[in-house]
PDB file of C-alpha atoms in Angstrom:
ATOM      1  CA  MET A   1     -16.845  -0.216  34.296  1.00  0.00           C
ATOM      2  CA  ASN A   2     -16.826   3.454  33.387  1.00  0.00           C
ATOM      3  CA  ARG A   3     -13.535   4.972  32.191  1.00  0.00           C
ATOM      4  CA  ILE A   4     -12.231   8.528  31.977  1.00  0.00           C
ATOM      5  CA  ASP A   5      -9.565  10.059  29.769  1.00  0.00           C
ATOM      6  CA  THR A   6      -6.368  10.487  31.769  1.00  0.00           C
ATOM      7  CA  ARG A   7      -5.953  14.083  30.599  1.00  0.00           C
ATOM      8  CA  GLU A   8      -9.498  14.906  31.675  1.00  0.00           C
ATOM      9  CA  LEU A   9      -8.876  13.539  35.164  1.00  0.00           C
ATOM     10  CA  ALA A  10      -5.566  15.428  35.417  1.00  0.00           C
ATOM     11  CA  ALA A  11      -7.309  18.663  34.428  1.00  0.00           C
ATOM     12  CA  TRP A  12     -10.085  18.116  36.989  1.00  0.00           C
ATOM     13  CA  LEU A  13      -7.584  17.420  39.743  1.00  0.00           C
ATOM     14  CA  ASP A  14      -5.562  20.525  38.901  1.00  0.00           C
ATOM     15  CA  GLN A  15      -8.701  22.652  38.825  1.00  0.00           C
ATOM     16  CA  THR A  16      -9.892  21.221  42.133  1.00  0.00           C
ATOM     17  CA  LEU A  17      -6.595  21.433  44.043  1.00  0.00           C
ATOM     18  CA  GLN A  18      -5.014  24.492  42.358  1.00  0.00           C
ATOM     19  CA  PRO A  19      -1.354  23.460  42.737  1.00  0.00           C
ATOM     20  CA  GLY A  20      -0.135  26.750  41.234  1.00  0.00           C
ATOM     21  CA  ARG A  21      -0.972  28.497  44.518  1.00  0.00           C
ATOM     22  CA  PHE A  22       1.790  26.700  46.401  1.00  0.00           C
ATOM     23  CA  ARG A  23       5.581  26.824  46.601  1.00  0.00           C
ATOM     24  CA  ASP A  24       6.041  23.101  46.880  1.00  0.00           C
ATOM     25  CA  TYR A  25       8.967  20.693  47.173  1.00  0.00           C
ATOM     26  CA  CYS A  26       7.863  18.472  44.293  1.00  0.00           C
ATOM     27  CA  PRO A  27       5.844  18.574  41.069  1.00  0.00           C
ATOM     28  CA  ASN A  28       2.110  18.205  41.638  1.00  0.00           C
ATOM     29  CA  GLY A  29      -0.258  16.482  39.249  1.00  0.00           C
ATOM     30  CA  LEU A  30       0.386  13.686  36.774  1.00  0.00           C
ATOM     31  CA  GLN A  31       3.951  12.684  37.621  1.00  0.00           C
ATOM     32  CA  VAL A  32       4.185   9.573  35.440  1.00  0.00           C
ATOM     33  CA  GLU A  33       1.988   9.084  32.379  1.00  0.00           C
ATOM     34  CA  GLY A  34       0.493   5.655  31.820  1.00  0.00           C
ATOM     35  CA  LYS A  35      -2.681   4.413  30.154  1.00  0.00           C
ATOM     36  CA  ALA A  36      -4.695   6.910  28.119  1.00  0.00           C
ATOM     37  CA  SER A  37      -7.868   6.148  30.060  1.00  0.00           C
ATOM     38  CA  ILE A  38      -8.574   5.193  33.652  1.00  0.00           C
ATOM     39  CA  GLY A  39     -11.272   2.995  35.154  1.00  0.00           C
ATOM     40  CA  HIS A  40      -9.672   1.932  38.442  1.00  0.00           C
ATOM     41  CA  ILE A  41      -7.490   3.944  40.829  1.00  0.00           C
ATOM     42  CA  ILE A  42      -5.602   2.855  43.925  1.00  0.00           C
ATOM     43  CA  ALA A  43      -5.295   5.725  46.405  1.00  0.00           C
ATOM     44  CA  GLY A  44      -2.717   5.756  49.188  1.00  0.00           C
ATOM     45  CA  VAL A  45      -0.534   8.055  51.234  1.00  0.00           C
ATOM     46  CA  THR A  46       2.794   7.364  49.506  1.00  0.00           C
ATOM     47  CA  ALA A  47       3.804   6.041  46.077  1.00  0.00           C
ATOM     48  CA  SER A  48       5.925   3.308  47.627  1.00  0.00           C
ATOM     49  CA  GLU A  49       6.845   0.046  45.974  1.00  0.00           C
ATOM     50  CA  ALA A  50       4.262  -1.698  48.160  1.00  0.00           C
ATOM     51  CA  LEU A  51       1.456   0.586  46.949  1.00  0.00           C
ATOM     52  CA  LEU A  52       2.482   0.166  43.308  1.00  0.00           C
ATOM     53  CA  ARG A  53       2.458  -3.603  43.680  1.00  0.00           C
ATOM     54  CA  ALA A  54      -0.981  -3.426  45.290  1.00  0.00           C
ATOM     55  CA  ALA A  55      -2.203  -1.426  42.288  1.00  0.00           C
ATOM     56  CA  ILE A  56      -0.695  -3.929  39.862  1.00  0.00           C
ATOM     57  CA  ASP A  57      -2.138  -6.911  41.729  1.00  0.00           C
ATOM     58  CA  ARG A  58      -5.609  -5.337  41.607  1.00  0.00           C
ATOM     59  CA  GLY A  59      -5.406  -4.430  37.928  1.00  0.00           C
ATOM     60  CA  ALA A  60      -5.570  -0.667  38.514  1.00  0.00           C
ATOM     61  CA  ASP A  61      -4.786   1.948  35.880  1.00  0.00           C
ATOM     62  CA  ALA A  62      -3.433   4.623  38.223  1.00  0.00           C
ATOM     63  CA  VAL A  63      -2.248   5.423  41.710  1.00  0.00           C
ATOM     64  CA  LEU A  64      -3.229   8.619  43.501  1.00  0.00           C
ATOM     65  CA  VAL A  65      -1.049   9.715  46.409  1.00  0.00           C
ATOM     66  CA  HIS A  66      -0.139  12.554  48.732  1.00  0.00           C
ATOM     67  CA  HIS A  67       3.587  11.739  48.718  1.00  0.00           C
ATOM     68  CA  GLY A  68       4.673  11.327  45.136  1.00  0.00           C
ATOM     69  CA  TRP A  69       8.114  11.468  43.534  1.00  0.00           C
ATOM     70  CA  PHE A  70      10.859  13.817  42.285  1.00  0.00           C
ATOM     71  CA  TRP A  71      11.412  15.789  45.469  1.00  0.00           C
ATOM     72  CA  LYS A  72      13.522  18.943  45.521  1.00  0.00           C
ATOM     73  CA  ASN A  73      17.233  18.279  46.158  1.00  0.00           C
ATOM     74  CA  GLU A  74      16.884  14.491  45.918  1.00  0.00           C
ATOM     75  CA  ASP A  75      19.459  12.478  43.965  1.00  0.00           C
ATOM     76  CA  PRO A  76      18.225  12.578  40.323  1.00  0.00           C
ATOM     77  CA  ARG A  77      19.862   9.301  39.359  1.00  0.00           C
ATOM     78  CA  VAL A  78      17.464   6.487  38.537  1.00  0.00           C
ATOM     79  CA  ARG A  79      18.829   3.550  40.490  1.00  0.00           C
ATOM     80  CA  GLY A  80      17.998   1.386  43.480  1.00  0.00           C
ATOM     81  CA  PRO A  81      14.488   1.868  44.924  1.00  0.00           C
ATOM     82  CA  LYS A  82      13.772   4.754  42.536  1.00  0.00           C
ATOM     83  CA  ARG A  83      14.533   2.528  39.537  1.00  0.00           C
ATOM     84  CA  THR A  84      12.326  -0.228  40.952  1.00  0.00           C
ATOM     85  CA  ARG A  85       9.380   2.098  41.474  1.00  0.00           C
ATOM     86  CA  LEU A  86       9.668   3.710  38.045  1.00  0.00           C
ATOM     87  CA  ALA A  87      10.100   0.337  36.369  1.00  0.00           C
ATOM     88  CA  LEU A  88       6.915  -0.916  38.016  1.00  0.00           C
ATOM     89  CA  ALA A  89       4.923   2.140  36.939  1.00  0.00           C
ATOM     90  CA  LEU A  90       6.244   2.222  33.373  1.00  0.00           C
ATOM     91  CA  GLY A  91       6.240  -1.542  32.937  1.00  0.00           C
ATOM     92  CA  HIS A  92       2.558  -1.779  33.864  1.00  0.00           C
ATOM     93  CA  ASP A  93       1.464   1.470  32.211  1.00  0.00           C
ATOM     94  CA  LEU A  94       0.389   2.984  35.531  1.00  0.00           C
ATOM     95  CA  ASN A  95      -0.445   6.658  35.815  1.00  0.00           C
ATOM     96  CA  VAL A  96       0.998   8.216  38.972  1.00  0.00           C
ATOM     97  CA  PHE A  97      -0.794  11.274  40.373  1.00  0.00           C
ATOM     98  CA  GLY A  98       0.718  13.082  43.350  1.00  0.00           C
ATOM     99  CA  TYR A  99      -0.527  16.139  45.245  1.00  0.00           C
ATOM    100  CA  HIS A 100       1.432  17.374  48.229  1.00  0.00           C
ATOM    101  CA  LEU A 101       0.741  20.825  49.733  1.00  0.00           C
ATOM    102  CA  PRO A 102      -2.405  21.350  47.604  1.00  0.00           C
ATOM    103  CA  LEU A 103      -3.920  18.287  49.261  1.00  0.00           C
ATOM    104  CA  ASP A 104      -2.916  19.452  52.726  1.00  0.00           C
ATOM    105  CA  ALA A 105      -4.686  22.759  52.254  1.00  0.00           C
ATOM    106  CA  HIS A 106      -7.915  22.035  50.337  1.00  0.00           C
ATOM    107  CA  PRO A 107     -10.788  23.426  52.445  1.00  0.00           C
ATOM    108  CA  GLN A 108     -12.986  20.335  52.126  1.00  0.00           C
ATOM    109  CA  LEU A 109     -10.937  17.393  50.838  1.00  0.00           C
ATOM    110  CA  GLY A 110      -7.553  18.304  52.310  1.00  0.00           C
ATOM    111  CA  ASN A 111      -5.639  16.625  55.085  1.00  0.00           C
ATOM    112  CA  ASN A 112      -6.238  19.474  57.541  1.00  0.00           C
ATOM    113  CA  ALA A 113      -9.973  19.532  56.827  1.00  0.00           C
ATOM    114  CA  GLN A 114     -10.302  15.766  57.069  1.00  0.00           C
ATOM    115  CA  LEU A 115      -8.186  15.510  60.224  1.00  0.00           C
ATOM    116  CA  ALA A 116     -10.447  18.107  61.840  1.00  0.00           C
ATOM    117  CA  GLN A 117     -13.435  15.853  61.151  1.00  0.00           C
ATOM    118  CA  VAL A 118     -11.682  12.791  62.551  1.00  0.00           C
ATOM    119  CA  LEU A 119     -10.555  14.600  65.719  1.00  0.00           C
ATOM    120  CA  GLY A 120     -13.748  16.583  66.264  1.00  0.00           C
ATOM    121  CA  LEU A 121     -12.070  19.957  65.752  1.00  0.00           C
ATOM    122  CA  THR A 122     -14.042  23.010  64.654  1.00  0.00           C
ATOM    123  CA  PRO A 123     -12.110  25.292  62.279  1.00  0.00           C
ATOM    124  CA  ASP A 124     -12.472  29.032  62.666  1.00  0.00           C
ATOM    125  CA  ALA A 125     -13.955  30.639  59.549  1.00  0.00           C
ATOM    126  CA  ASP A 126     -13.553  34.060  57.975  1.00  0.00           C
ATOM    127  CA  ALA A 127     -16.349  36.203  56.565  1.00  0.00           C
ATOM    128  CA  ALA A 128     -16.322  34.165  53.341  1.00  0.00           C
ATOM    129  CA  GLY A 129     -16.638  30.895  55.239  1.00  0.00           C
ATOM    130  CA  MET A 130     -13.055  29.854  54.528  1.00  0.00           C
ATOM    131  CA  PRO A 131     -10.885  28.405  57.311  1.00  0.00           C
ATOM    132  CA  ARG A 132      -8.724  30.826  59.265  1.00  0.00           C
ATOM    133  CA  THR A 133      -5.083  29.916  58.891  1.00  0.00           C
ATOM    134  CA  CYS A 134      -1.547  31.042  59.637  1.00  0.00           C
ATOM    135  CA  GLY A 135       1.951  30.064  58.589  1.00  0.00           C
ATOM    136  CA  PRO A 136       3.441  29.794  55.078  1.00  0.00           C
ATOM    137  CA  ASP A 137       0.803  29.398  52.350  1.00  0.00           C
ATOM    138  CA  GLY A 138      -1.827  29.373  55.106  1.00  0.00           C
ATOM    139  CA  LEU A 139      -1.071  25.738  55.877  1.00  0.00           C
ATOM    140  CA  VAL A 140      -1.747  25.870  59.645  1.00  0.00           C
ATOM    141  CA  TRP A 141      -5.442  25.794  60.527  1.00  0.00           C
ATOM    142  CA  LEU A 142      -6.916  27.460  63.599  1.00  0.00           C
ATOM    143  CA  GLY A 143      -9.977  26.497  65.608  1.00  0.00           C
ATOM    144  CA  SER A 144     -11.268  24.833  68.735  1.00  0.00           C
ATOM    145  CA  ALA A 145     -11.901  21.369  70.157  1.00  0.00           C
ATOM    146  CA  PRO A 146     -15.466  21.227  71.505  1.00  0.00           C
ATOM    147  CA  GLY A 147     -15.775  18.970  74.536  1.00  0.00           C
ATOM    148  CA  ILE A 148     -12.068  19.307  75.376  1.00  0.00           C
ATOM    149  CA  ALA A 149     -11.017  21.268  78.461  1.00  0.00           C
ATOM    150  CA  THR A 150      -7.330  20.412  78.908  1.00  0.00           C
ATOM    151  CA  PHE A 151      -4.264  19.445  76.915  1.00  0.00           C
ATOM    152  CA  GLY A 152      -4.343  15.995  78.491  1.00  0.00           C
ATOM    153  CA  GLU A 153      -7.887  15.445  77.265  1.00  0.00           C
ATOM    154  CA  LEU A 154      -6.880  16.568  73.770  1.00  0.00           C
ATOM    155  CA  ALA A 155      -3.935  14.164  73.727  1.00  0.00           C
ATOM    156  CA  ALA A 156      -6.201  11.308  74.810  1.00  0.00           C
ATOM    157  CA  ARG A 157      -8.721  12.067  72.072  1.00  0.00           C
ATOM    158  CA  VAL A 158      -6.020  12.244  69.407  1.00  0.00           C
ATOM    159  CA  GLY A 159      -4.623   8.901  70.503  1.00  0.00           C
ATOM    160  CA  GLN A 160      -8.049   7.268  70.535  1.00  0.00           C
ATOM    161  CA  ARG A 161      -9.202   8.662  67.175  1.00  0.00           C
ATOM    162  CA  LEU A 162      -5.939   7.928  65.321  1.00  0.00           C
ATOM    163  CA  ASP A 163      -5.366   4.587  67.076  1.00  0.00           C
ATOM    164  CA  ARG A 164      -1.854   5.529  68.220  1.00  0.00           C
ATOM    165  CA  ALA A 165      -0.541   7.442  71.209  1.00  0.00           C
ATOM    166  CA  PRO A 166       0.882  10.846  70.210  1.00  0.00           C
ATOM    167  CA  GLN A 167       4.114  12.307  71.536  1.00  0.00           C
ATOM    168  CA  ALA A 168       2.792  14.916  73.960  1.00  0.00           C
ATOM    169  CA  ILE A 169       4.918  17.813  75.167  1.00  0.00           C
ATOM    170  CA  GLY A 170       3.213  20.044  77.715  1.00  0.00           C
ATOM    171  CA  ASP A 171       1.241  20.283  80.923  1.00  0.00           C
ATOM    172  CA  PRO A 172      -1.726  17.876  80.725  1.00  0.00           C
ATOM    173  CA  MET A 173      -3.739  20.233  82.927  1.00  0.00           C
ATOM    174  CA  ARG A 174      -3.201  23.286  80.704  1.00  0.00           C
ATOM    175  CA  PRO A 175      -6.580  24.705  79.598  1.00  0.00           C
ATOM    176  CA  VAL A 176      -7.136  24.396  75.846  1.00  0.00           C
ATOM    177  CA  ARG A 177      -9.377  26.917  74.128  1.00  0.00           C
ATOM    178  CA  ARG A 178      -7.628  27.574  70.832  1.00  0.00           C
ATOM    179  CA  VAL A 179      -6.103  24.771  68.767  1.00  0.00           C
ATOM    180  CA  ALA A 180      -3.856  24.897  65.700  1.00  0.00           C
ATOM    181  CA  TRP A 181      -3.055  21.976  63.434  1.00  0.00           C
ATOM    182  CA  CYS A 182      -1.187  21.025  60.266  1.00  0.00           C
ATOM    183  CA  THR A 183      -0.725  17.423  59.210  1.00  0.00           C
ATOM    184  CA  GLY A 184       2.540  15.695  58.360  1.00  0.00           C
ATOM    185  CA  GLY A 185       5.993  17.138  58.934  1.00  0.00           C
ATOM    186  CA  ALA A 186       4.929  20.600  60.081  1.00  0.00           C
ATOM    187  CA  GLN A 187       6.703  20.732  63.439  1.00  0.00           C
ATOM    188  CA  GLY A 188       8.630  23.745  62.141  1.00  0.00           C
ATOM    189  CA  MET A 189       5.394  25.746  62.104  1.00  0.00           C
ATOM    190  CA  LEU A 190       4.902  25.553  65.873  1.00  0.00           C
ATOM    191  CA  ALA A 191       6.137  29.149  66.142  1.00  0.00           C
ATOM    192  CA  ASP A 192       3.344  30.261  63.794  1.00  0.00           C
ATOM    193  CA  ALA A 193       0.794  28.531  66.001  1.00  0.00           C
ATOM    194  CA  VAL A 194       2.287  30.204  69.073  1.00  0.00           C
ATOM    195  CA  ASP A 195       2.093  33.631  67.405  1.00  0.00           C
ATOM    196  CA  ALA A 196      -1.529  32.955  66.469  1.00  0.00           C
ATOM    197  CA  GLY A 197      -2.425  32.435  70.138  1.00  0.00           C
ATOM    198  CA  ALA A 198      -2.906  28.670  70.122  1.00  0.00           C
ATOM    199  CA  ASP A 199      -2.960  26.742  73.397  1.00  0.00           C
ATOM    200  CA  ALA A 200      -2.108  23.489  71.622  1.00  0.00           C
ATOM    201  CA  TYR A 201      -0.655  22.478  68.254  1.00  0.00           C
ATOM    202  CA  ILE A 202      -1.188  19.156  66.473  1.00  0.00           C
ATOM    203  CA  THR A 203       1.010  17.886  63.656  1.00  0.00           C
ATOM    204  CA  GLY A 204       2.596  14.632  62.539  1.00  0.00           C
ATOM    205  CA  GLU A 205       6.281  14.774  63.405  1.00  0.00           C
ATOM    206  CA  ILE A 206       8.458  16.137  66.178  1.00  0.00           C
ATOM    207  CA  SER A 207      12.081  17.363  66.142  1.00  0.00           C
ATOM    208  CA  GLU A 208      14.567  18.171  68.881  1.00  0.00           C
ATOM    209  CA  PRO A 209      14.028  21.970  68.806  1.00  0.00           C
ATOM    210  CA  THR A 210      10.264  21.473  68.936  1.00  0.00           C
ATOM    211  CA  VAL A 211      10.423  20.198  72.502  1.00  0.00           C
ATOM    212  CA  HIS A 212      12.246  23.266  73.767  1.00  0.00           C
ATOM    213  CA  LEU A 213       9.937  25.720  71.995  1.00  0.00           C
ATOM    214  CA  ALA A 214       6.855  23.963  73.359  1.00  0.00           C
ATOM    215  CA  ARG A 215       8.242  23.952  76.896  1.00  0.00           C
ATOM    216  CA  GLU A 216       9.404  27.560  76.768  1.00  0.00           C
ATOM    217  CA  THR A 217       6.144  28.942  75.352  1.00  0.00           C
ATOM    218  CA  GLY A 218       3.816  26.671  77.321  1.00  0.00           C
ATOM    219  CA  VAL A 219       1.931  25.698  74.155  1.00  0.00           C
ATOM    220  CA  GLY A 220       1.074  22.002  74.192  1.00  0.00           C
ATOM    221  CA  PHE A 221       2.542  20.040  71.278  1.00  0.00           C
ATOM    222  CA  LEU A 222       1.219  16.767  69.873  1.00  0.00           C
ATOM    223  CA  GLY A 223       3.266  14.753  67.393  1.00  0.00           C
ATOM    224  CA  ALA A 224       0.562  12.400  66.213  1.00  0.00           C
ATOM    225  CA  GLY A 225       2.380  10.646  63.371  1.00  0.00           C
ATOM    226  CA  HIS A 226       3.073  11.789  59.814  1.00  0.00           C
ATOM    227  CA  HIS A 227       1.283   8.878  58.206  1.00  0.00           C
ATOM    228  CA  ALA A 228      -1.446   8.752  60.840  1.00  0.00           C
ATOM    229  CA  THR A 229      -2.444  12.387  60.259  1.00  0.00           C
ATOM    230  CA  GLU A 230      -2.332  12.162  56.450  1.00  0.00           C
ATOM    231  CA  ARG A 231      -4.414   9.080  55.688  1.00  0.00           C
ATOM    232  CA  TYR A 232      -7.612  11.027  55.271  1.00  0.00           C
ATOM    233  CA  GLY A 233      -7.100  13.634  52.552  1.00  0.00           C
ATOM    234  CA  VAL A 234      -6.184  11.259  49.738  1.00  0.00           C
ATOM    235  CA  LYS A 235      -9.008   8.951  50.804  1.00  0.00           C
ATOM    236  CA  ALA A 236     -11.510  11.837  50.577  1.00  0.00           C
ATOM    237  CA  LEU A 237     -10.066  12.936  47.230  1.00  0.00           C
ATOM    238  CA  GLY A 238     -10.405   9.403  45.894  1.00  0.00           C
ATOM    239  CA  GLN A 239     -14.049   9.297  46.962  1.00  0.00           C
ATOM    240  CA  ALA A 240     -14.646  12.649  45.245  1.00  0.00           C
ATOM    241  CA  ILE A 241     -13.189  11.224  42.015  1.00  0.00           C
ATOM    242  CA  ALA A 242     -15.400   8.142  42.292  1.00  0.00           C
ATOM    243  CA  ASP A 243     -18.484  10.294  42.811  1.00  0.00           C
ATOM    244  CA  GLN A 244     -17.605  12.710  40.004  1.00  0.00           C
ATOM    245  CA  PHE A 245     -16.666  10.204  37.298  1.00  0.00           C
ATOM    246  CA  ASN A 246     -18.288   6.949  38.403  1.00  0.00           C
ATOM    247  CA  ILE A 247     -15.038   5.007  38.356  1.00  0.00           C
ATOM    248  CA  ARG A 248     -13.643   2.623  40.932  1.00  0.00           C
ATOM    249  CA  VAL A 249     -11.287   4.054  43.556  1.00  0.00           C
ATOM    250  CA  ASP A 250      -9.907   1.890  46.372  1.00  0.00           C
ATOM    251  CA  PHE A 251      -7.922   3.264  49.299  1.00  0.00           C
ATOM    252  CA  VAL A 252      -5.018   1.037  50.382  1.00  0.00           C
ATOM    253  CA  ASP A 253      -3.397   1.881  53.704  1.00  0.00           C
ATOM    254  CA  ILE A 254       0.255   0.772  53.734  1.00  0.00           C
ATOM    255  CA  ASP A 255       1.000   1.050  57.444  1.00  0.00           C
ATOM    256  CA  ASN A 256       3.841   3.320  58.494  1.00  0.00           C
ATOM    257  CA  PRO A 257       4.744   3.848  62.175  1.00  0.00           C
ATOM    258  CA  VAL A 258       6.318   7.276  61.558  1.00  0.00           C
TER     259      VAL A 258
END
C-alpha cells in the first residue's frame, strides 16, 4: 500500500480547499495530529465516535470529515463525549482532518457542487466559468433545474434522489425557473436567495422563522436534511485524494436523520 507524509497531505488539502478565504466557526485542516504517514483514510460527514471506531476497526491512519471539532463558543472542557472522541483519536494515533465551509464552497469537490450533480441542477456560471453565488462568502449557489417545471416536481426529485422526503414549504404548482441552494444548516440564507430572484431554495435544515419568510415571499423552501445534503462533498474529496496519492480512502456513511 502506498503511503503519504501527513504534512504533505495537509498541505495539499489546504492548497486545494483554501480555508483562509472563509470566516468559519471552527479550525479547518489537520485538527488532531496522529501518525506521521498515511496509507488508509476513512471519510465521513462527521467525526463522531461511531466514525472513529469504524476507522479503528478498519486499521485506518486518518479520518477526513466535513464536521470536525473545536467549534466556536463550545465548552472547551475535555470531558464526556469530547473526552471519548479525543481519547480514541490519540490512543490510536489517528489523524483527524476537518473542512467545513471550504468544503461546502469548492467549485468541483464541494457539497454544493456535488449536490447539484446528484439533483440534476445546472449552476449558473460567470465569465470565468465559476459558479454564480450569493450570500456570505458566496456560499449560496444559483442555477436552474432542467426538466423541472414546478416546485412540486422539484420537491419530488429531491426526495427521490436523496432517498428521503424533504420538508416542503410553498405552492407545489409554483413555476420554478431559478433555483438557489446551499447544503447543511443554511436556512438563514433564504433571504439571500429571495434577493437573488430564486423561485425555490434548497438547503438541509429548517427553522421556525424560515416557514414565515417562505410563505410571505412565495419562494418555495426545501429542507432536505443536513446530513442528506452533505454526504457528497467529503466523498468526492476522498476520491480526489485516492486518485492524487494512490492511497486507500473509504467513505463510511453513519446515518443521521437530521
